[in-house]
Coordinates of C-alpha atoms in Angstrom, one line a residue:
M1 CA 43.6 57.5 17.3
I2 CA 43.0 54.0 16.4
K3 CA 43.5 51.7 19.2
A4 CA 44.5 48.5 18.0
I5 CA 45.9 44.8 19.6
L6 CA 48.0 42.7 18.3
I7 CA 47.5 39.1 18.4
D8 CA 50.4 36.7 17.0
D9 CA 51.8 33.1 18.7
E10 CA 55.3 34.3 17.2
V11 CA 57.1 36.6 19.2
H12 CA 59.0 37.9 16.2
C13 CA 55.9 38.5 14.0
L14 CA 54.6 40.5 17.1
D15 CA 57.6 42.8 17.3
T16 CA 58.3 43.3 13.7
L17 CA 54.3 44.1 13.1
S18 CA 54.7 46.6 16.2
M19 CA 57.7 48.3 14.8
L20 CA 56.1 48.5 11.6
V21 CA 52.9 50.4 13.3
N22 CA 54.9 52.6 14.9
D23 CA 56.6 53.8 11.9
Y24 CA 54.5 53.9 8.9
C25 CA 51.1 54.2 10.5
P26 CA 51.3 57.2 13.6
E27 CA 47.5 57.3 13.6
V28 CA 47.7 53.5 15.1
Q29 CA 48.0 53.2 18.9
V30 CA 48.9 49.6 19.7
M31 CA 47.3 49.0 23.3
E32 CA 49.1 45.1 23.7
Q33 CA 50.8 42.4 22.0
C34 CA 49.5 38.9 22.7
V35 CA 51.1 35.8 22.2
S36 CA 47.7 33.6 22.3
A37 CA 44.2 33.8 21.4
K38 CA 43.3 33.2 24.8
K39 CA 45.5 36.6 25.7
G40 CA 44.0 38.7 23.2
L41 CA 40.4 37.9 24.3
T42 CA 41.7 39.5 27.3
A43 CA 43.3 42.5 26.0
I44 CA 40.2 43.0 23.8
D45 CA 37.6 43.2 26.7
K46 CA 40.2 45.2 28.8
Y47 CA 41.1 47.9 26.0
Q48 CA 38.2 47.8 23.8
P49 CA 39.9 48.4 20.4
N50 CA 39.0 49.9 17.1
L51 CA 41.4 47.4 15.3
V52 CA 43.0 44.0 15.8
F53 CA 45.7 42.4 13.7
L54 CA 45.0 38.9 13.9
D55 CA 46.9 35.5 13.0
I56 CA 45.2 33.0 11.6
E57 CA 47.3 29.9 12.3
M58 CA 47.5 29.8 16.4
P59 CA 47.6 26.9 18.5
L60 CA 44.7 25.8 20.6
M61 CA 42.5 28.7 19.6
N62 CA 43.1 30.2 15.7
G63 CA 42.3 33.5 14.8
F64 CA 38.5 32.3 13.2
E65 CA 37.8 30.5 16.6
L66 CA 38.6 33.5 18.4
L67 CA 36.5 35.6 16.5
E68 CA 33.9 33.1 16.9
Q69 CA 33.6 33.7 20.7
F70 CA 31.5 37.0 19.8
K71 CA 28.1 37.8 18.8
E72 CA 28.7 40.8 17.5
I73 CA 32.2 42.0 16.7
P74 CA 32.5 45.6 17.5
F75 CA 36.2 46.4 16.0
S76 CA 38.1 46.2 12.5
V77 CA 40.1 43.0 11.6
I78 CA 43.5 42.9 9.6
F79 CA 44.2 39.1 9.6
T80 CA 47.9 38.3 9.5
T81 CA 48.7 34.9 7.8
S82 CA 51.5 32.9 6.1
Y83 CA 50.0 31.7 2.8
D84 CA 46.7 30.0 3.0
Q85 CA 45.0 29.9 -0.2
Y86 CA 41.7 28.7 1.3
A87 CA 41.6 31.3 4.5
I88 CA 42.7 34.3 1.6
K89 CA 40.0 33.6 -0.6
A90 CA 37.5 33.1 1.8
I91 CA 38.6 36.9 3.8
R92 CA 38.8 38.4 0.3
F93 CA 35.1 37.2 -0.9
S94 CA 33.9 38.6 2.5
A95 CA 35.5 42.0 1.7
L96 CA 37.8 41.9 4.6
D97 CA 41.4 42.7 5.1
Y98 CA 44.4 40.7 5.6
L99 CA 48.3 41.3 5.3
L100 CA 50.8 38.7 3.9
K101 CA 53.7 37.7 6.3
P102 CA 56.2 39.4 5.8
I103 CA 54.2 41.9 6.0
D104 CA 54.7 45.1 3.1
P105 CA 54.7 48.4 4.9
K106 CA 52.9 49.8 2.1
E107 CA 50.5 47.2 2.0
L108 CA 49.9 47.8 6.1
V109 CA 49.3 51.4 5.1
V110 CA 46.7 50.9 2.7
A111 CA 45.0 48.4 5.1
V112 CA 44.9 50.7 7.7
K113 CA 43.9 53.7 5.7
K114 CA 40.8 51.3 4.8
V115 CA 40.1 51.1 8.3
E116 CA 40.1 54.8 9.1
A117 CA 37.4 55.0 5.6
H118 CA 35.3 52.8 6.8
K119 CA 34.9 54.5 9.9
T120 CA 32.5 51.5 11.5
P121 CA 33.4 47.9 11.6
P122 CA 32.9 45.4 9.0
S123 CA 29.1 44.0 9.3
T124 CA 28.2 40.8 11.1
E125 CA 26.9 39.6 7.9
Q126 CA 30.7 39.6 6.5
F127 CA 32.0 37.9 9.9
R128 CA 29.1 35.1 9.6
M129 CA 29.9 34.6 5.6
L130 CA 33.5 34.2 6.2
M131 CA 32.7 31.7 9.1
D132 CA 30.5 29.9 7.0
Q133 CA 33.2 29.4 4.1
I134 CA 36.0 28.2 6.4
Q135 CA 33.8 25.9 8.4
H136 CA 32.1 24.4 5.0
K137 CA 35.3 24.5 2.8
G138 CA 33.2 21.7 0.3
K139 CA 30.6 24.6 -0.4
G140 CA 32.8 26.3 -2.6
F141 CA 32.2 30.1 -2.9
T142 CA 28.8 31.6 -4.4
K143 CA 28.5 35.2 -3.2
I144 CA 30.6 38.3 -2.3
A145 CA 30.4 41.1 0.1
V146 CA 30.0 44.5 -1.3
P147 CA 30.6 47.6 0.2
T148 CA 27.8 50.1 -0.6
F149 CA 26.9 53.7 0.5
E150 CA 24.5 51.9 2.8
G151 CA 26.5 49.5 4.4
F152 CA 27.1 45.8 3.2
E153 CA 25.4 43.6 0.3
L154 CA 25.8 40.0 -0.2
I155 CA 25.6 39.3 -3.8
P156 CA 25.3 35.9 -5.4
V157 CA 28.4 36.0 -7.8
E158 CA 26.3 34.3 -10.5
Q159 CA 24.1 37.3 -10.8
V160 CA 26.9 39.7 -11.7
I161 CA 26.6 40.3 -15.5
R162 CA 29.0 43.2 -16.0
C163 CA 31.1 45.5 -13.4
E164 CA 32.0 49.2 -14.7
A165 CA 34.3 51.5 -13.6
D166 CA 33.3 54.9 -12.3
D167 CA 36.2 56.8 -10.9
N168 CA 36.5 55.3 -7.2
Y169 CA 33.6 53.2 -7.4
T170 CA 32.3 50.3 -9.6
H171 CA 28.7 49.8 -10.5
L172 CA 28.0 46.1 -10.4
F173 CA 25.0 45.2 -13.1
L174 CA 23.1 42.2 -12.3
K175 CA 20.5 40.0 -13.9
N176 CA 17.5 41.2 -12.4
R177 CA 18.3 44.5 -13.9
N178 CA 19.3 46.2 -10.5
K179 CA 22.5 48.3 -10.4
V180 CA 24.8 48.0 -7.3
T181 CA 27.3 50.5 -6.6
A182 CA 30.3 49.3 -4.9
C183 CA 32.4 51.5 -2.7
R184 CA 35.9 50.2 -4.2
T185 CA 37.7 50.5 -7.3
L186 CA 37.3 48.2 -10.1
K187 CA 40.7 47.2 -9.3
E188 CA 39.7 46.1 -5.8
M189 CA 36.7 44.0 -7.1
E190 CA 38.9 42.5 -9.5
E191 CA 40.6 40.9 -7.3
Q192 CA 37.7 40.0 -5.2
L193 CA 36.6 38.2 -8.5
Q194 CA 39.9 36.8 -9.6
D195 CA 39.2 33.3 -8.5
F196 CA 36.2 33.3 -11.0
S197 CA 37.8 32.5 -14.4
F198 CA 34.5 33.7 -16.1
F199 CA 35.1 37.4 -15.6
I200 CA 37.7 38.9 -18.4
R201 CA 39.0 42.7 -18.2
V202 CA 38.4 44.9 -21.3
H203 CA 41.0 47.8 -21.0
H204 CA 39.3 50.3 -23.6
R205 CA 35.9 50.9 -20.8
E206 CA 37.5 49.3 -18.1
T207 CA 34.6 46.6 -17.2
L208 CA 34.6 43.0 -16.6
I209 CA 32.1 40.9 -18.3
L210 CA 30.7 37.5 -17.2
S211 CA 30.5 34.9 -19.3
E212 CA 27.9 32.0 -18.9
K213 CA 30.6 29.4 -20.9
P214 CA 34.0 29.4 -21.1
F215 CA 35.2 31.6 -23.9
Q216 CA 36.2 30.2 -27.4
K217 CA 36.6 33.3 -28.8
T218 CA 36.6 37.0 -27.8
H219 CA 36.4 40.2 -29.9
L220 CA 37.0 43.9 -28.6
L221 CA 35.6 46.3 -30.5
T222 CA 35.4 49.5 -29.4
G223 CA 35.2 48.4 -25.9
I224 CA 32.3 46.1 -26.6
V225 CA 32.8 42.2 -26.2
S226 CA 31.4 40.0 -28.4
M227 CA 31.4 36.1 -27.1
H228 CA 30.9 33.2 -29.7
G229 CA 30.3 29.6 -28.5

């Protein structure tokens, strides 16, 4: 059983999420619903949850500021948010999960299944990466967090040459000739990289190719991409 805390300053959002969790995620036990980050901190200390559904936009203390209260974060987090483009980008690049309001039950189930599959909470490095991006918006995004068999690796995006599908895994080929196997499907990797315009999808071999400069022409031939500048 996954012990969960729900934190959101809007009561109707809490009630809706609680109902959806009860209806679609029987493996999750909601321990408490909290209408503020402060009450959320108290509930986390009391129940020691495995999972926290955390609203981002809250008065006095937002979701990110709540997480900053912890030196180590011993629980998984699923962020809930109305559309905040920058925050969503930062969450995605950190390989963390989020749900857009109004919450889709199917997306809720998928997010909870990911928590179950990972067994352990996200790494401290992932949360640090997220906080750094939120606090320094002007820096832009330079790294992605990639889940591997050994944990998570923070990889500079400019080092990625190609991503290749291998069933439910994806191989990332880097400029230094290393290969990193991500415990993610190519579709999931594509979502994480979608904000970089220099990645394209090649349907025949299900690969993503990195171009050093914008494409002028692309020619697909038996799964190989030729780039003519």
